[in-house]
């Protein structure tokens, strides 16, 4: 019987080693260790043995059983490992193939510039004021110290709709409307929007363009405040190492009036093609609000003062991104628009 | 304004300052110098030549073989094609090796077999603009005076050794439309004196008033002065005068005309010279024109006048349009011997209107329009008399015939130094302020802590305190202004809810893969109302530049479709654009159109294109609809959004829906009609337009958390057989209404039309989710709720499959 047991053990271990997958292995387990297997049969046959032999034989059977079970489990681990390896092999891919594209659009570059400026001024306590694109001559011109027949109206060739209504030539009428509404209260606004002038569209002119104007009114608003504010704007839009300079200029709605230049961001002031070899780039017009404008909107120009500035979004975008033709902003070529996707800085 | 520095030197000392540096100083203190033009730039080897002889070229009809002396004993053969070249002339010669403007290099050459050692030059070849070259030399070489010395520097002789500053003048600085005005400005910048021209001349005993009377019958002409000069010898002006005029961009004509133009440039005061004899009367009458009255002006154009145009007449017929242009009938010609010089002040508004109406802008009208210096009018007349005597050999008659009702008093401005400093945010001392005002030659007195200033009348832009602030600041230097930020404001900045939500709308569109477009608000009449959500009266420009940009749009879609077409024509296989912009509808009480902000989108071509995976999907209605739904979802409006089949011109009748918010139409969505697609050369293209104003201002409930489900939901599916035309949306409505509060969600998971269905029928399958947040539902509860749905569907005539 002992002999028989040894042989069974040898047999079981041999089949176990031969099993090449978990299914075969399970068959071996059922065949040798199952309830109907030969080892169980041997145990059942123990009753025929003498009482002295029984414990000895029992221990022997158990030892064989444990040995086979242990080896079986070991084999299970090996086969499982092998199965995982096979699965991994099968599932491996070429990771250098392109991914599934997630469609993403982006803002128009002009909106990008405008929002950047809006965010700067909002952080400085400004509100954003908007107004109609079709305006009354009064708000577009007269309330801004440009009475009918004023020579400076030539500077802004206008699309009229009737004698009294027109497409606004700047976003200043929003300032005039805001002043009228605030009835003498302090103001801190910026006014972005579309404006229109009678120009033939070419590389540097567009009959429709975007402006962002700013207006601050309060007690003791000084020209130094204007300069400090414009400096913050220049640094935000063109980099912290930009310097600004003011040059005297003329606008009917401000006195004094200035133009602001920034030191050239390309050459740093040494002179290059971007700054036309002057080291400076003209960016915007500004000034202290003309007393006539304040008075017309019901402010006491002896008590309050203010500053205003106006920026062309196209000009900023053209400089900032090196765009060479203003018409690009209005043809909406995907190959142009999609370039303004990524973040900067 | 073109300012010759050689000319400017007559009035102010600018020696020792480089032109570039001067330009920078002028720019920084108020007048922008647009260009600094070195008139002799890069030119070399240009000398005076004497044409010893001229013979016809043996082999070329139009060429001459000239022997030209270009220095003592240095005679060279030069071939010249100019029609006016002749022996005995002094001419300008560019020698071999000379460099001329435009990169021209002169070399020895053979022209039809004859050697040519240089070039006899026209002024244009030396960089002088053709329009200012005297007519006699406009089509040929320039001929120098007889006393020119062969071999000497020709550029010096013709005034090209000069630098010209091109000033970009703002409308307020019309004072700088004259050499003297610029001299005052430069003198103030450099702390120099201004040297005014000295005016003196002899008169003859005859009196001007015996030759001419002046009558003015119009308030537009408060001052009119006439001087009479006889025995004038009409001739070419001296070279210096011609060269100054050419440098200033004015073409020399003859000495009389040149003198008036010279003074126009020098004093900024336009003058006019009449030929006394052709006036045919001894009277000048200034009056408003008779309606329809005609005059032929100096440019030989007949002009028809209106009743508000101011004219100079000989008592009967117009002889000049005041301040704009003289008449041909009284023009100074080579026959003229006696001239009447007009020095007048015409009101700017009148000249402006007339010159605009006639489309006739001149150096004269440009100055009158902006207002000339009242105190220079008579002076300019005197200066003319002097120069006519000196240059044209004229005899000045005694006296000036004058009608003068012009206010010549200066503008007084009283301002405190504190006001100036407060406005600037600076601390400029009183001494510095006084010094600046003195440099500007403003009459100033400091008394009782105030500056009492009489601004000179040449500076008509100085009227109020702020003008003085600017004068002080610009000459003190804007660089000196410190940088501060406004104080004393308690406003918290921010976007309005509308503005914030508009940015969210942009984010949704871009997150969905659309690029933001910006198109024009102006369109053609034809397209203005195409695709419009609501067509109302359009707004059209009074004078459009083109029909294509004549009318304000009522829909954003046409230009977006244009943009799609533009992209597809450039081989884009996928277009996805959106735009946010105003449409212009009807008219409000303010007489302005009502402006409504809309959002529109266009998708065309491929939508999904994962090439190597073989996943390709063209856009369809539901791509566009999904984007619209995302927007409403983001705005918290999903449950209030519905779609209803509709028809819109230009859209596919079977693929178009109205977008409804709370049952009100707020937009449209649809496929572009095949005919339109053909027109625009587009493949499948879908568009939508939404009244953004309506959906961003729709009130939404506060966002409040609902508990995360702790109990499982149960689903039941239903498949229905429906008429093909039956909208699934209606079935969903029925299910929603019938489902108890346990019904949480209804989803369409299958739509089938095809072989296995009866013709005209379709199968739609829905998945219903039942859920109770408080507990796990029992089968019975779900069955009971689901049965209600089934019953409602059956009652509505739906057939269960």
PDB file of C-alpha atoms in Angstrom, chain A residues 97-101 103-108 110-112 114-116 118-119 121-122 124-136 139 149-155 159-163 165-167 177 182 186-189 194 196-201 206-208 210 216 219-229 231-232 244-250 255-259 280 282 288-292 301-302 304-305 307 327 329-335 337-338 341, chain B residues 24 27-32 170-172 349 352 356 361 369-370 419 421-426 461 464-471 473-474 478-489 491-496 498-499 502-504 506-507 509-522 539-545 549 552-553 559-560 563 566-567 570 572 574-582 584 587 589-593 595 597 606-610 612-613 615:
ATOM      1  CA  UNK A  97       0.812  56.648 -32.458  1.00  0.00           C
ATOM      2  CA  UNK A  98      -1.182  59.935 -32.180  1.00  0.00           C
ATOM      3  CA  UNK A  99      -3.912  60.253 -29.579  1.00  0.00           C
ATOM      4  CA  UNK A 100      -7.590  60.846 -30.237  1.00  0.00           C
ATOM      5  CA  UNK A 101      -7.835  64.547 -30.752  1.00  0.00           C
ATOM      6  CA  UNK A 103     -11.576  69.336 -30.400  1.00  0.00           C
ATOM      7  CA  UNK A 104     -10.808  72.676 -28.859  1.00  0.00           C
ATOM      8  CA  UNK A 105     -11.515  76.115 -30.185  1.00  0.00           C
ATOM      9  CA  UNK A 106     -10.240  79.382 -28.861  1.00  0.00           C
ATOM     10  CA  UNK A 107     -10.929  83.078 -28.524  1.00  0.00           C
ATOM     11  CA  UNK A 108     -10.354  85.478 -31.381  1.00  0.00           C
ATOM     12  CA  UNK A 110      -8.850  90.616 -30.476  1.00  0.00           C
ATOM     13  CA  UNK A 111     -11.070  89.206 -27.725  1.00  0.00           C
ATOM     14  CA  UNK A 112      -7.968  87.767 -26.123  1.00  0.00           C
ATOM     15  CA  UNK A 114      -9.547  92.870 -24.820  1.00  0.00           C
ATOM     16  CA  UNK A 115     -10.147  90.362 -22.028  1.00  0.00           C
ATOM     17  CA  UNK A 116      -6.559  90.698 -20.889  1.00  0.00           C
ATOM     18  CA  UNK A 118     -10.408  94.082 -19.004  1.00  0.00           C
ATOM     19  CA  UNK A 119      -8.954  91.778 -16.373  1.00  0.00           C
ATOM     20  CA  UNK A 121      -8.503  97.092 -15.060  1.00  0.00           C
ATOM     21  CA  UNK A 122     -11.089  95.061 -13.188  1.00  0.00           C
ATOM     22  CA  UNK A 124      -7.724  97.899 -10.321  1.00  0.00           C
ATOM     23  CA  UNK A 125     -11.358  98.512  -9.438  1.00  0.00           C
ATOM     24  CA  UNK A 126     -12.777  99.377 -12.849  1.00  0.00           C
ATOM     25  CA  UNK A 127     -16.133  98.336 -14.220  1.00  0.00           C
ATOM     26  CA  UNK A 128     -16.762  97.467 -17.849  1.00  0.00           C
ATOM     27  CA  UNK A 129     -19.225  99.757 -19.594  1.00  0.00           C
ATOM     28  CA  UNK A 130     -20.793  99.010 -22.945  1.00  0.00           C
ATOM     29  CA  UNK A 131     -23.010 100.958 -25.271  1.00  0.00           C
ATOM     30  CA  UNK A 132     -24.648 100.950 -28.684  1.00  0.00           C
ATOM     31  CA  UNK A 133     -22.668 100.762 -31.910  1.00  0.00           C
ATOM     32  CA  UNK A 134     -25.165 103.005 -33.645  1.00  0.00           C
ATOM     33  CA  UNK A 135     -24.953 106.320 -31.828  1.00  0.00           C
ATOM     34  CA  UNK A 136     -26.360 109.759 -31.773  1.00  0.00           C
ATOM     35  CA  UNK A 139     -22.831 111.344 -27.795  1.00  0.00           C
ATOM     36  CA  UNK A 149     -18.320 122.008 -38.047  1.00  0.00           C
ATOM     37  CA  UNK A 150     -15.356 121.368 -35.739  1.00  0.00           C
ATOM     38  CA  UNK A 151     -12.229 120.847 -37.872  1.00  0.00           C
ATOM     39  CA  UNK A 152     -11.235 117.797 -35.826  1.00  0.00           C
ATOM     40  CA  UNK A 153     -14.287 115.941 -37.097  1.00  0.00           C
ATOM     41  CA  UNK A 154     -12.165 115.462 -40.210  1.00  0.00           C
ATOM     42  CA  UNK A 155      -9.897 113.218 -38.190  1.00  0.00           C
ATOM     43  CA  UNK A 159     -20.545 106.607 -41.469  1.00  0.00           C
ATOM     44  CA  UNK A 160     -23.724 108.604 -41.014  1.00  0.00           C
ATOM     45  CA  UNK A 161     -27.141 106.998 -40.968  1.00  0.00           C
ATOM     46  CA  UNK A 162     -29.106 110.210 -40.696  1.00  0.00           C
ATOM     47  CA  UNK A 163     -27.968 113.756 -39.916  1.00  0.00           C
ATOM     48  CA  UNK A 165     -27.270 109.195 -36.053  1.00  0.00           C
ATOM     49  CA  UNK A 166     -24.101 107.400 -37.056  1.00  0.00           C
ATOM     50  CA  UNK A 167     -21.903 104.376 -36.506  1.00  0.00           C
ATOM     51  CA  UNK A 177     -23.449 108.176 -21.585  1.00  0.00           C
ATOM     52  CA  UNK A 182     -23.669 108.778 -12.954  1.00  0.00           C
ATOM     53  CA  UNK A 186     -16.938 109.239  -9.416  1.00  0.00           C
ATOM     54  CA  UNK A 187     -16.335 106.939 -12.366  1.00  0.00           C
ATOM     55  CA  UNK A 188     -13.833 104.232 -13.152  1.00  0.00           C
ATOM     56  CA  UNK A 189     -14.688 102.345 -16.321  1.00  0.00           C
ATOM     57  CA  UNK A 194     -16.561  97.761 -32.154  1.00  0.00           C
ATOM     58  CA  UNK A 196     -16.344 102.229 -37.481  1.00  0.00           C
ATOM     59  CA  UNK A 197     -14.629 104.722 -39.753  1.00  0.00           C
ATOM     60  CA  UNK A 198     -14.914 105.509 -43.435  1.00  0.00           C
ATOM     61  CA  UNK A 199     -11.717 103.847 -44.529  1.00  0.00           C
ATOM     62  CA  UNK A 200     -11.004 101.539 -47.422  1.00  0.00           C
ATOM     63  CA  UNK A 201      -9.881  98.193 -46.060  1.00  0.00           C
ATOM     64  CA  UNK A 206     -10.219  98.603 -41.534  1.00  0.00           C
ATOM     65  CA  UNK A 207     -13.644 100.210 -41.708  1.00  0.00           C
ATOM     66  CA  UNK A 208     -14.531  98.248 -38.571  1.00  0.00           C
ATOM     67  CA  UNK A 210     -12.098  97.378 -31.875  1.00  0.00           C
ATOM     68  CA  UNK A 216     -11.582 107.859 -14.485  1.00  0.00           C
ATOM     69  CA  UNK A 219     -11.720 114.556  -7.029  1.00  0.00           C
ATOM     70  CA  UNK A 220      -8.086 115.313  -7.635  1.00  0.00           C
ATOM     71  CA  UNK A 221      -7.400 112.948 -10.499  1.00  0.00           C
ATOM     72  CA  UNK A 222      -3.977 113.990 -11.775  1.00  0.00           C
ATOM     73  CA  UNK A 223      -1.950 113.529 -14.893  1.00  0.00           C
ATOM     74  CA  UNK A 224       0.501 111.510 -12.815  1.00  0.00           C
ATOM     75  CA  UNK A 225      -2.370 109.051 -12.182  1.00  0.00           C
ATOM     76  CA  UNK A 226      -2.843 108.723 -15.915  1.00  0.00           C
ATOM     77  CA  UNK A 227       0.855 108.091 -16.387  1.00  0.00           C
ATOM     78  CA  UNK A 228       0.963 105.470 -13.628  1.00  0.00           C
ATOM     79  CA  UNK A 229      -2.107 103.727 -15.007  1.00  0.00           C
ATOM     80  CA  UNK A 231       2.560 102.309 -17.224  1.00  0.00           C
ATOM     81  CA  UNK A 232       0.702  99.408 -15.581  1.00  0.00           C
ATOM     82  CA  UNK A 244       6.669 104.398 -21.367  1.00  0.00           C
ATOM     83  CA  UNK A 245       6.951 107.969 -22.520  1.00  0.00           C
ATOM     84  CA  UNK A 246       4.293 110.571 -23.097  1.00  0.00           C
ATOM     85  CA  UNK A 247       4.322 113.018 -25.977  1.00  0.00           C
ATOM     86  CA  UNK A 248       2.026 116.021 -26.299  1.00  0.00           C
ATOM     87  CA  UNK A 249      -0.808 115.534 -28.752  1.00  0.00           C
ATOM     88  CA  UNK A 250      -4.292 116.782 -29.437  1.00  0.00           C
ATOM     89  CA  UNK A 255      -6.590 118.785 -22.419  1.00  0.00           C
ATOM     90  CA  UNK A 256      -3.699 118.214 -22.004  1.00  0.00           C
ATOM     91  CA  UNK A 257      -3.632 115.402 -24.540  1.00  0.00           C
ATOM     92  CA  UNK A 258      -0.840 112.909 -24.979  1.00  0.00           C
ATOM     93  CA  UNK A 259       0.276 109.973 -27.054  1.00  0.00           C
ATOM     94  CA  UNK A 280       9.805 103.645 -29.325  1.00  0.00           C
ATOM     95  CA  UNK A 282       3.297 104.510 -30.488  1.00  0.00           C
ATOM     96  CA  UNK A 288      -7.037 114.790 -18.977  1.00  0.00           C
ATOM     97  CA  UNK A 289     -10.765 115.061 -19.615  1.00  0.00           C
ATOM     98  CA  UNK A 290     -11.573 118.454 -21.172  1.00  0.00           C
ATOM     99  CA  UNK A 291     -13.597 120.671 -18.827  1.00  0.00           C
ATOM    100  CA  UNK A 292     -16.203 121.172 -21.553  1.00  0.00           C
ATOM    101  CA  UNK A 301     -14.990 120.884 -13.684  1.00  0.00           C
ATOM    102  CA  UNK A 302     -13.778 123.081 -10.840  1.00  0.00           C
ATOM    103  CA  UNK A 304     -13.550 117.080 -10.241  1.00  0.00           C
ATOM    104  CA  UNK A 305     -11.063 116.096 -12.858  1.00  0.00           C
ATOM    105  CA  UNK A 307      -8.361 111.144 -17.343  1.00  0.00           C
ATOM    106  CA  UNK A 327      -7.499  92.172 -42.567  1.00  0.00           C
ATOM    107  CA  UNK A 329      -8.625  89.771 -37.998  1.00  0.00           C
ATOM    108  CA  UNK A 330     -11.744  89.822 -40.148  1.00  0.00           C
ATOM    109  CA  UNK A 331     -11.251  87.030 -42.707  1.00  0.00           C
ATOM    110  CA  UNK A 332     -11.550  84.340 -40.014  1.00  0.00           C
ATOM    111  CA  UNK A 333      -9.174  81.913 -41.639  1.00  0.00           C
ATOM    112  CA  UNK A 334      -8.945  78.894 -39.318  1.00  0.00           C
ATOM    113  CA  UNK A 335      -5.219  78.743 -39.959  1.00  0.00           C
ATOM    114  CA  UNK A 337      -7.497  81.859 -35.626  1.00  0.00           C
ATOM    115  CA  UNK A 338      -6.131  78.555 -34.366  1.00  0.00           C
ATOM    116  CA  UNK A 341      -4.786  78.903 -28.630  1.00  0.00           C
TER     117      UNK A 341
ATOM    118  CA  UNK B  24      13.368 114.843 -31.408  1.00  0.00           C
ATOM    119  CA  UNK B  27       8.435 115.952 -31.163  1.00  0.00           C
ATOM    120  CA  UNK B  28       8.880 115.542 -27.433  1.00  0.00           C
ATOM    121  CA  UNK B  29       7.528 118.987 -26.684  1.00  0.00           C
ATOM    122  CA  UNK B  30       4.422 118.954 -28.797  1.00  0.00           C
ATOM    123  CA  UNK B  31       4.615 118.798 -32.566  1.00  0.00           C
ATOM    124  CA  UNK B  32       5.289 115.430 -34.082  1.00  0.00           C
ATOM    125  CA  UNK B 170      -2.747 118.249 -35.014  1.00  0.00           C
ATOM    126  CA  UNK B 171      -5.716 120.553 -35.747  1.00  0.00           C
ATOM    127  CA  UNK B 172      -5.044 122.725 -32.687  1.00  0.00           C
ATOM    128  CA  UNK B 349     -16.357 128.058 -40.871  1.00  0.00           C
ATOM    129  CA  UNK B 352     -14.283 125.288 -44.571  1.00  0.00           C
ATOM    130  CA  UNK B 356     -15.564 121.167 -48.765  1.00  0.00           C
ATOM    131  CA  UNK B 361      -8.628 122.353 -50.760  1.00  0.00           C
ATOM    132  CA  UNK B 369     -10.289 127.070 -41.993  1.00  0.00           C
ATOM    133  CA  UNK B 370      -8.289 126.791 -38.835  1.00  0.00           C
ATOM    134  CA  UNK B 419      -4.109 124.405 -10.132  1.00  0.00           C
ATOM    135  CA  UNK B 421       0.559 121.461 -10.127  1.00  0.00           C
ATOM    136  CA  UNK B 422      -2.546 119.689  -8.810  1.00  0.00           C
ATOM    137  CA  UNK B 423      -3.668 118.818 -12.269  1.00  0.00           C
ATOM    138  CA  UNK B 424      -0.260 117.427 -13.150  1.00  0.00           C
ATOM    139  CA  UNK B 425       0.569 115.790  -9.834  1.00  0.00           C
ATOM    140  CA  UNK B 426       3.801 117.797  -9.758  1.00  0.00           C
ATOM    141  CA  UNK B 461      -5.564 127.149 -29.194  1.00  0.00           C
ATOM    142  CA  UNK B 464      -8.577 127.986 -20.843  1.00  0.00           C
ATOM    143  CA  UNK B 465      -6.562 127.070 -17.753  1.00  0.00           C
ATOM    144  CA  UNK B 466      -6.019 123.533 -18.968  1.00  0.00           C
ATOM    145  CA  UNK B 467      -4.320 124.905 -22.071  1.00  0.00           C
ATOM    146  CA  UNK B 468      -1.770 126.596 -19.828  1.00  0.00           C
ATOM    147  CA  UNK B 469      -1.353 123.335 -17.899  1.00  0.00           C
ATOM    148  CA  UNK B 470      -0.427 121.680 -21.162  1.00  0.00           C
ATOM    149  CA  UNK B 471       1.986 124.437 -22.228  1.00  0.00           C
ATOM    150  CA  UNK B 473       3.892 120.496 -18.858  1.00  0.00           C
ATOM    151  CA  UNK B 474       5.083 119.999 -22.394  1.00  0.00           C
ATOM    152  CA  UNK B 478       6.375 114.971 -19.705  1.00  0.00           C
ATOM    153  CA  UNK B 479       9.188 112.724 -18.542  1.00  0.00           C
ATOM    154  CA  UNK B 480       9.229 114.707 -15.303  1.00  0.00           C
ATOM    155  CA  UNK B 481       5.651 113.760 -14.426  1.00  0.00           C
ATOM    156  CA  UNK B 482       5.763 111.093 -11.693  1.00  0.00           C
ATOM    157  CA  UNK B 483       3.751 107.875 -11.842  1.00  0.00           C
ATOM    158  CA  UNK B 484       0.922 107.420  -9.360  1.00  0.00           C
ATOM    159  CA  UNK B 485      -2.407 105.635  -9.303  1.00  0.00           C
ATOM    160  CA  UNK B 486      -5.759 107.328  -8.650  1.00  0.00           C
ATOM    161  CA  UNK B 487      -6.630 107.675  -4.983  1.00  0.00           C
ATOM    162  CA  UNK B 488      -9.879 107.685  -3.087  1.00  0.00           C
ATOM    163  CA  UNK B 489     -12.102 105.245  -4.849  1.00  0.00           C
ATOM    164  CA  UNK B 491     -15.556 101.004  -6.208  1.00  0.00           C
ATOM    165  CA  UNK B 492     -15.025  97.286  -6.403  1.00  0.00           C
ATOM    166  CA  UNK B 493     -14.393  96.453 -10.002  1.00  0.00           C
ATOM    167  CA  UNK B 494     -15.828  93.485 -11.776  1.00  0.00           C
ATOM    168  CA  UNK B 495     -17.833  92.080 -14.612  1.00  0.00           C
ATOM    169  CA  UNK B 496     -21.595  92.386 -14.567  1.00  0.00           C
ATOM    170  CA  UNK B 498     -24.175  89.468 -18.093  1.00  0.00           C
ATOM    171  CA  UNK B 499     -20.538  90.073 -18.991  1.00  0.00           C
ATOM    172  CA  UNK B 502     -20.958  86.004 -21.937  1.00  0.00           C
ATOM    173  CA  UNK B 503     -17.448  84.805 -21.173  1.00  0.00           C
ATOM    174  CA  UNK B 504     -18.934  81.475 -20.060  1.00  0.00           C
ATOM    175  CA  UNK B 506     -17.441  81.794 -25.149  1.00  0.00           C
ATOM    176  CA  UNK B 507     -15.874  79.050 -23.040  1.00  0.00           C
ATOM    177  CA  UNK B 509     -18.305  77.282 -27.619  1.00  0.00           C
ATOM    178  CA  UNK B 510     -14.543  76.925 -27.500  1.00  0.00           C
ATOM    179  CA  UNK B 511     -14.739  73.845 -25.303  1.00  0.00           C
ATOM    180  CA  UNK B 512     -16.969  72.358 -27.983  1.00  0.00           C
ATOM    181  CA  UNK B 513     -14.254  72.952 -30.553  1.00  0.00           C
ATOM    182  CA  UNK B 514     -15.397  76.195 -32.163  1.00  0.00           C
ATOM    183  CA  UNK B 515     -13.111  79.118 -32.984  1.00  0.00           C
ATOM    184  CA  UNK B 516     -14.362  82.598 -32.292  1.00  0.00           C
ATOM    185  CA  UNK B 517     -14.840  84.624 -35.450  1.00  0.00           C
ATOM    186  CA  UNK B 518     -15.328  88.354 -35.825  1.00  0.00           C
ATOM    187  CA  UNK B 519     -17.091  89.481 -38.986  1.00  0.00           C
ATOM    188  CA  UNK B 520     -18.366  92.841 -40.197  1.00  0.00           C
ATOM    189  CA  UNK B 521     -21.548  94.431 -38.895  1.00  0.00           C
ATOM    190  CA  UNK B 522     -22.174  96.063 -42.261  1.00  0.00           C
ATOM    191  CA  UNK B 539     -30.655 100.506 -40.814  1.00  0.00           C
ATOM    192  CA  UNK B 540     -28.893 101.755 -43.909  1.00  0.00           C
ATOM    193  CA  UNK B 541     -25.955 104.138 -44.220  1.00  0.00           C
ATOM    194  CA  UNK B 542     -26.544 107.545 -45.730  1.00  0.00           C
ATOM    195  CA  UNK B 543     -23.521 107.227 -48.017  1.00  0.00           C
ATOM    196  CA  UNK B 544     -22.156 103.684 -48.107  1.00  0.00           C
ATOM    197  CA  UNK B 545     -18.683 103.140 -49.521  1.00  0.00           C
ATOM    198  CA  UNK B 549     -21.210  97.293 -46.756  1.00  0.00           C
ATOM    199  CA  UNK B 552     -26.478  96.807 -40.649  1.00  0.00           C
ATOM    200  CA  UNK B 553     -27.116  93.110 -40.272  1.00  0.00           C
ATOM    201  CA  UNK B 559     -21.018  86.305 -42.722  1.00  0.00           C
ATOM    202  CA  UNK B 560     -20.245  83.134 -40.789  1.00  0.00           C
ATOM    203  CA  UNK B 563     -16.195  82.577 -43.528  1.00  0.00           C
ATOM    204  CA  UNK B 566     -13.596  81.049 -47.392  1.00  0.00           C
ATOM    205  CA  UNK B 567     -11.994  78.317 -45.300  1.00  0.00           C
ATOM    206  CA  UNK B 570      -8.620  77.079 -48.876  1.00  0.00           C
ATOM    207  CA  UNK B 572     -10.027  73.277 -44.796  1.00  0.00           C
ATOM    208  CA  UNK B 574     -13.523  71.047 -41.176  1.00  0.00           C
ATOM    209  CA  UNK B 575     -14.899  74.441 -40.188  1.00  0.00           C
ATOM    210  CA  UNK B 576     -16.232  75.252 -36.740  1.00  0.00           C
ATOM    211  CA  UNK B 577     -16.789  78.927 -35.962  1.00  0.00           C
ATOM    212  CA  UNK B 578     -18.918  80.981 -33.626  1.00  0.00           C
ATOM    213  CA  UNK B 579     -19.440  84.680 -33.269  1.00  0.00           C
ATOM    214  CA  UNK B 580     -20.968  86.930 -30.678  1.00  0.00           C
ATOM    215  CA  UNK B 581     -22.152  90.241 -32.000  1.00  0.00           C
ATOM    216  CA  UNK B 582     -24.994  92.690 -32.214  1.00  0.00           C
ATOM    217  CA  UNK B 584     -29.676  95.906 -35.448  1.00  0.00           C
ATOM    218  CA  UNK B 587     -35.832 101.698 -34.125  1.00  0.00           C
ATOM    219  CA  UNK B 589     -37.459 105.849 -28.967  1.00  0.00           C
ATOM    220  CA  UNK B 590     -33.943 107.284 -29.168  1.00  0.00           C
ATOM    221  CA  UNK B 591     -34.159 106.984 -32.969  1.00  0.00           C
ATOM    222  CA  UNK B 592     -31.432 104.334 -32.801  1.00  0.00           C
ATOM    223  CA  UNK B 593     -31.916 100.721 -33.865  1.00  0.00           C
ATOM    224  CA  UNK B 595     -29.207  96.358 -30.664  1.00  0.00           C
ATOM    225  CA  UNK B 597     -26.545  90.594 -28.892  1.00  0.00           C
ATOM    226  CA  UNK B 606     -15.681  66.650 -40.887  1.00  0.00           C
ATOM    227  CA  UNK B 607     -16.390  66.629 -37.188  1.00  0.00           C
ATOM    228  CA  UNK B 608     -14.485  63.574 -35.937  1.00  0.00           C
ATOM    229  CA  UNK B 609     -11.415  62.540 -37.876  1.00  0.00           C
ATOM    230  CA  UNK B 610      -9.242  60.030 -36.086  1.00  0.00           C
ATOM    231  CA  UNK B 612      -5.582  55.801 -38.207  1.00  0.00           C
ATOM    232  CA  UNK B 613      -8.338  54.422 -36.034  1.00  0.00           C
ATOM    233  CA  UNK B 615     -13.089  56.901 -37.030  1.00  0.00           C
TER     234      UNK B 615
END
